[in-house]
Structure formats: structure tokens, C-alpha cells
């Protein structure tokens, strides 16, 4: 109950996890906590949607079989894939599962996420998340600077 009312300040780095496997969930939580994120977990697809729409998460890690027997049944992943870019641009998505080869850009593109990570790379999850976030921030740097200038009323050429 207290988890629902957790205060998040502007300096916090919120992260959301959607895992069905408890061991992987703990490993991901530990990795994100060590990186300084305030970690929340989603227990169901509905819980994920409620949390994602209420908080601007900076990182989301989804297990490919989160509350599903097959990746095609993963409603959370399907929702993220159909979500307009304006609703998900602030976030770095990582998909975690057995059917991916870590950091394969085509698999990430096919799943509409920023990176895919194989379960055999669990011990490197902290570094892989850190690199994915850094790459995403580098890619969106110019966009974010332009958006800040426009909002400040100082659009330059």
C-alpha cells in the first residue's frame, strides 16, 4: 500500500520492472538500484499500465515472458509497441529474454525497444542498462536541447 504513494522528486531517477521470474527481478532491481534508480515493480499488465501512465520512468526493463507463456501473449510489450512516441520518448526500454542475442539492433527494432538482452548476460545487466541509457541519451540530445529552447521561447536556427 505504501508503495502506491511513494513520493518521487524531480531529482529521482524512476525505473520500472516487469518480470515474472523472481531471480531475474531481484538481479534487475539490484542493478538499477546500484545505478541510482528508484525502482518500482509491476505485478500484472494492468499494474504496469497504471504505473507507466502516472510516473515518467527513465528506464523500463520488461521480461519477454512477463505474465505470459509466449512473447506474443505479453500484453505489456504489445502496449509499449503500440504506444505513440510522444508517450514513450522519455524512457529507455530494455527487453530481457532467452530468445534474444544481446544488443542486436534488428531484434530491438522488431520489438520496438532500445535494446534486447539475453538471460545469459544477466551478470552484466548493470553495465548493459547503463550503456543503453547512455546511447539513448546521446541519440536524443539534440532533440531535447531543441525542445528546451522552444519551450523557453528561444528557438534558434
PDB file of C-alpha atoms in Angstrom:
ATOM      1  CA  UNK A   1       0.000   0.000   0.000  1.00  0.00           C
ATOM      2  CA  UNK A   2       2.778   2.456   0.862  1.00  0.00           C
ATOM      3  CA  UNK A   3       4.395   1.646  -2.497  1.00  0.00           C
ATOM      4  CA  UNK A   4       1.415   3.263  -4.271  1.00  0.00           C
ATOM      5  CA  UNK A   5       2.025   6.596  -2.549  1.00  0.00           C
ATOM      6  CA  UNK A   6       5.789   6.763  -2.806  1.00  0.00           C
ATOM      7  CA  UNK A   7       6.968  10.326  -3.352  1.00  0.00           C
ATOM      8  CA  UNK A   8       9.156  10.895  -6.401  1.00  0.00           C
ATOM      9  CA  UNK A   9      11.085  14.148  -6.545  1.00  0.00           C
ATOM     10  CA  UNK A  10      12.454  15.860  -9.644  1.00  0.00           C
ATOM     11  CA  UNK A  11      15.946  14.593  -8.843  1.00  0.00           C
ATOM     12  CA  UNK A  12      14.883  10.946  -8.591  1.00  0.00           C
ATOM     13  CA  UNK A  13      15.521   8.545 -11.435  1.00  0.00           C
ATOM     14  CA  UNK A  14      12.491   6.237 -11.535  1.00  0.00           C
ATOM     15  CA  UNK A  15      12.708   2.811 -13.150  1.00  0.00           C
ATOM     16  CA  UNK A  16      10.017   0.214 -13.727  1.00  0.00           C
ATOM     17  CA  UNK A  17      10.491  -3.553 -13.867  1.00  0.00           C
ATOM     18  CA  UNK A  18       8.051  -6.084 -15.330  1.00  0.00           C
ATOM     19  CA  UNK A  19       9.342  -9.578 -14.557  1.00  0.00           C
ATOM     20  CA  UNK A  20       7.719 -12.936 -13.840  1.00  0.00           C
ATOM     21  CA  UNK A  21      10.923 -14.715 -12.798  1.00  0.00           C
ATOM     22  CA  UNK A  22      11.781 -13.719  -9.196  1.00  0.00           C
ATOM     23  CA  UNK A  23      15.550 -14.336  -9.525  1.00  0.00           C
ATOM     24  CA  UNK A  24      15.801 -12.130 -12.596  1.00  0.00           C
ATOM     25  CA  UNK A  25      13.635  -9.494 -10.964  1.00  0.00           C
ATOM     26  CA  UNK A  26      15.983  -9.290  -7.982  1.00  0.00           C
ATOM     27  CA  UNK A  27      19.041  -9.126 -10.234  1.00  0.00           C
ATOM     28  CA  UNK A  28      17.485  -6.298 -12.274  1.00  0.00           C
ATOM     29  CA  UNK A  29      16.383  -4.461  -9.133  1.00  0.00           C
ATOM     30  CA  UNK A  30      19.888  -4.710  -7.694  1.00  0.00           C
ATOM     31  CA  UNK A  31      21.479  -3.476 -10.935  1.00  0.00           C
ATOM     32  CA  UNK A  32      19.162  -0.469 -11.195  1.00  0.00           C
ATOM     33  CA  UNK A  33      19.480   0.380  -7.503  1.00  0.00           C
ATOM     34  CA  UNK A  34      23.278   0.356  -7.843  1.00  0.00           C
ATOM     35  CA  UNK A  35      22.876   2.766 -10.790  1.00  0.00           C
ATOM     36  CA  UNK A  36      20.908   5.133  -8.547  1.00  0.00           C
ATOM     37  CA  UNK A  37      17.398   4.459  -9.798  1.00  0.00           C
ATOM     38  CA  UNK A  38      14.302   4.390  -7.617  1.00  0.00           C
ATOM     39  CA  UNK A  39      12.874   1.027  -8.673  1.00  0.00           C
ATOM     40  CA  UNK A  40       9.217   0.073  -8.917  1.00  0.00           C
ATOM     41  CA  UNK A  41       7.888  -3.306  -9.978  1.00  0.00           C
ATOM     42  CA  UNK A  42       4.734  -4.149 -11.871  1.00  0.00           C
ATOM     43  CA  UNK A  43       2.943  -7.335 -10.838  1.00  0.00           C
ATOM     44  CA  UNK A  44       0.492  -7.505 -13.746  1.00  0.00           C
ATOM     45  CA  UNK A  45      -0.098  -5.938 -17.140  1.00  0.00           C
ATOM     46  CA  UNK A  46      -2.720  -3.636 -15.643  1.00  0.00           C
ATOM     47  CA  UNK A  47      -0.358  -2.610 -12.859  1.00  0.00           C
ATOM     48  CA  UNK A  48       2.291  -1.788 -15.462  1.00  0.00           C
ATOM     49  CA  UNK A  49      -0.090   0.477 -17.386  1.00  0.00           C
ATOM     50  CA  UNK A  50      -1.231   2.319 -14.262  1.00  0.00           C
ATOM     51  CA  UNK A  51       2.331   2.908 -13.090  1.00  0.00           C
ATOM     52  CA  UNK A  52       3.657   3.878 -16.531  1.00  0.00           C
ATOM     53  CA  UNK A  53       0.945   6.459 -17.069  1.00  0.00           C
ATOM     54  CA  UNK A  54       1.448   8.020 -13.622  1.00  0.00           C
ATOM     55  CA  UNK A  55       5.249   8.331 -13.491  1.00  0.00           C
ATOM     56  CA  UNK A  56       7.764   9.431 -16.143  1.00  0.00           C
ATOM     57  CA  UNK A  57      10.041   6.413 -15.836  1.00  0.00           C
ATOM     58  CA  UNK A  58      13.531   6.844 -17.208  1.00  0.00           C
ATOM     59  CA  UNK A  59      14.177   3.109 -17.603  1.00  0.00           C
ATOM     60  CA  UNK A  60      11.786   0.203 -18.130  1.00  0.00           C
ATOM     61  CA  UNK A  61      13.003  -3.395 -18.221  1.00  0.00           C
ATOM     62  CA  UNK A  62      10.480  -5.987 -19.401  1.00  0.00           C
ATOM     63  CA  UNK A  63      10.895  -9.750 -19.334  1.00  0.00           C
ATOM     64  CA  UNK A  64       9.812 -11.252 -22.648  1.00  0.00           C
ATOM     65  CA  UNK A  65       7.505 -13.716 -20.847  1.00  0.00           C
ATOM     66  CA  UNK A  66       6.124 -11.239 -18.305  1.00  0.00           C
ATOM     67  CA  UNK A  67       2.787 -12.731 -17.204  1.00  0.00           C
ATOM     68  CA  UNK A  68       2.712 -14.762 -20.406  1.00  0.00           C
ATOM     69  CA  UNK A  69       3.620 -18.190 -21.770  1.00  0.00           C
ATOM     70  CA  UNK A  70       4.799 -16.794 -25.088  1.00  0.00           C
ATOM     71  CA  UNK A  71       6.129 -13.398 -26.195  1.00  0.00           C
ATOM     72  CA  UNK A  72       3.033 -12.936 -28.367  1.00  0.00           C
ATOM     73  CA  UNK A  73       0.931 -13.084 -25.166  1.00  0.00           C
ATOM     74  CA  UNK A  74       2.934 -10.344 -23.421  1.00  0.00           C
ATOM     75  CA  UNK A  75       0.318  -7.586 -23.255  1.00  0.00           C
ATOM     76  CA  UNK A  76       2.754  -5.141 -21.666  1.00  0.00           C
ATOM     77  CA  UNK A  77       5.161  -5.465 -24.576  1.00  0.00           C
ATOM     78  CA  UNK A  78       2.301  -5.165 -27.068  1.00  0.00           C
ATOM     79  CA  UNK A  79       1.118  -1.992 -25.347  1.00  0.00           C
ATOM     80  CA  UNK A  80       4.586  -0.458 -25.410  1.00  0.00           C
ATOM     81  CA  UNK A  81       4.939  -1.332 -29.103  1.00  0.00           C
ATOM     82  CA  UNK A  82       1.656   0.394 -29.962  1.00  0.00           C
ATOM     83  CA  UNK A  83       2.289   3.425 -27.754  1.00  0.00           C
ATOM     84  CA  UNK A  84       2.872   6.728 -29.621  1.00  0.00           C
ATOM     85  CA  UNK A  85       6.424   8.021 -29.469  1.00  0.00           C
ATOM     86  CA  UNK A  86       5.279  11.120 -27.589  1.00  0.00           C
ATOM     87  CA  UNK A  87       4.279   8.891 -24.653  1.00  0.00           C
ATOM     88  CA  UNK A  88       7.460   6.834 -24.553  1.00  0.00           C
ATOM     89  CA  UNK A  89      10.243   9.186 -25.686  1.00  0.00           C
ATOM     90  CA  UNK A  90      11.307   9.999 -22.107  1.00  0.00           C
ATOM     91  CA  UNK A  91      12.047   6.355 -21.388  1.00  0.00           C
ATOM     92  CA  UNK A  92      14.665   3.767 -22.302  1.00  0.00           C
ATOM     93  CA  UNK A  93      13.135   0.324 -22.871  1.00  0.00           C
ATOM     94  CA  UNK A  94      15.110  -2.885 -22.391  1.00  0.00           C
ATOM     95  CA  UNK A  95      13.631  -6.274 -23.274  1.00  0.00           C
ATOM     96  CA  UNK A  96      15.087  -9.264 -21.431  1.00  0.00           C
ATOM     97  CA  UNK A  97      14.678 -12.889 -22.508  1.00  0.00           C
ATOM     98  CA  UNK A  98      16.066 -16.162 -23.817  1.00  0.00           C
ATOM     99  CA  UNK A  99      15.171 -15.616 -27.458  1.00  0.00           C
ATOM    100  CA  UNK A 100      17.374 -12.562 -27.983  1.00  0.00           C
ATOM    101  CA  UNK A 101      21.025 -12.049 -28.733  1.00  0.00           C
ATOM    102  CA  UNK A 102      22.263  -9.219 -26.537  1.00  0.00           C
ATOM    103  CA  UNK A 103      22.443  -5.803 -28.228  1.00  0.00           C
ATOM    104  CA  UNK A 104      21.181  -6.986 -31.606  1.00  0.00           C
ATOM    105  CA  UNK A 105      19.785  -3.804 -33.174  1.00  0.00           C
ATOM    106  CA  UNK A 106      17.384  -5.601 -35.553  1.00  0.00           C
ATOM    107  CA  UNK A 107      15.804  -7.596 -32.733  1.00  0.00           C
ATOM    108  CA  UNK A 108      15.446  -4.410 -30.695  1.00  0.00           C
ATOM    109  CA  UNK A 109      13.903  -2.642 -33.690  1.00  0.00           C
ATOM    110  CA  UNK A 110      11.491  -5.536 -34.294  1.00  0.00           C
ATOM    111  CA  UNK A 111      10.334  -5.363 -30.678  1.00  0.00           C
ATOM    112  CA  UNK A 112      10.222  -1.513 -30.602  1.00  0.00           C
ATOM    113  CA  UNK A 113      12.652  -1.283 -27.693  1.00  0.00           C
ATOM    114  CA  UNK A 114      16.067   0.314 -27.299  1.00  0.00           C
ATOM    115  CA  UNK A 115      17.949  -2.889 -26.507  1.00  0.00           C
ATOM    116  CA  UNK A 116      17.450  -6.602 -26.102  1.00  0.00           C
ATOM    117  CA  UNK A 117      19.419  -8.608 -23.528  1.00  0.00           C
ATOM    118  CA  UNK A 118      19.781 -12.369 -23.358  1.00  0.00           C
ATOM    119  CA  UNK A 119      19.308 -14.032 -19.982  1.00  0.00           C
ATOM    120  CA  UNK A 120      22.828 -15.473 -20.161  1.00  0.00           C
ATOM    121  CA  UNK A 121      24.105 -11.873 -19.813  1.00  0.00           C
ATOM    122  CA  UNK A 122      22.289 -11.340 -16.513  1.00  0.00           C
ATOM    123  CA  UNK A 123      25.576 -10.837 -14.685  1.00  0.00           C
ATOM    124  CA  UNK A 124      26.288  -7.860 -16.988  1.00  0.00           C
ATOM    125  CA  UNK A 125      22.842  -6.298 -16.685  1.00  0.00           C
ATOM    126  CA  UNK A 126      24.048  -3.213 -14.801  1.00  0.00           C
ATOM    127  CA  UNK A 127      26.596  -2.339 -17.481  1.00  0.00           C
ATOM    128  CA  UNK A 128      24.184  -3.158 -20.320  1.00  0.00           C
ATOM    129  CA  UNK A 129      21.466  -0.925 -18.895  1.00  0.00           C
ATOM    130  CA  UNK A 130      23.986   1.849 -18.302  1.00  0.00           C
ATOM    131  CA  UNK A 131      25.202   1.646 -21.923  1.00  0.00           C
ATOM    132  CA  UNK A 132      21.657   1.544 -23.331  1.00  0.00           C
ATOM    133  CA  UNK A 133      20.654   4.637 -21.368  1.00  0.00           C
ATOM    134  CA  UNK A 134      23.826   6.476 -22.408  1.00  0.00           C
ATOM    135  CA  UNK A 135      23.280   5.590 -26.094  1.00  0.00           C
ATOM    136  CA  UNK A 136      19.650   6.706 -25.932  1.00  0.00           C
ATOM    137  CA  UNK A 137      20.558   9.990 -24.236  1.00  0.00           C
ATOM    138  CA  UNK A 138      23.262  10.636 -26.834  1.00  0.00           C
ATOM    139  CA  UNK A 139      20.812   9.904 -29.665  1.00  0.00           C
ATOM    140  CA  UNK A 140      18.134  12.239 -28.265  1.00  0.00           C
ATOM    141  CA  UNK A 141      20.475  15.003 -27.056  1.00  0.00           C
ATOM    142  CA  UNK A 142      19.858  17.385 -29.975  1.00  0.00           C
ATOM    143  CA  UNK A 143      16.101  16.812 -29.858  1.00  0.00           C
ATOM    144  CA  UNK A 144      15.971  17.553 -26.132  1.00  0.00           C
ATOM    145  CA  UNK A 145      18.092  20.715 -26.495  1.00  0.00           C
ATOM    146  CA  UNK A 146      15.833  21.990 -29.283  1.00  0.00           C
ATOM    147  CA  UNK A 147      12.728  21.179 -27.259  1.00  0.00           C
ATOM    148  CA  UNK A 148      14.126  23.053 -24.252  1.00  0.00           C
ATOM    149  CA  UNK A 149      14.919  26.118 -26.395  1.00  0.00           C
ATOM    150  CA  UNK A 150      11.453  26.117 -27.977  1.00  0.00           C
ATOM    151  CA  UNK A 151       9.769  25.836 -24.599  1.00  0.00           C
ATOM    152  CA  UNK A 152      11.941  28.682 -23.303  1.00  0.00           C
ATOM    153  CA  UNK A 153      10.890  30.822 -26.262  1.00  0.00           C
ATOM    154  CA  UNK A 154      14.392  30.981 -27.714  1.00  0.00           C
ATOM    155  CA  UNK A 155      14.286  28.873 -30.891  1.00  0.00           C
ATOM    156  CA  UNK A 156      17.492  29.296 -32.861  1.00  0.00           C
ATOM    157  CA  UNK A 157      18.061  28.198 -36.375  1.00  0.00           C
TER     158      UNK A 157
END
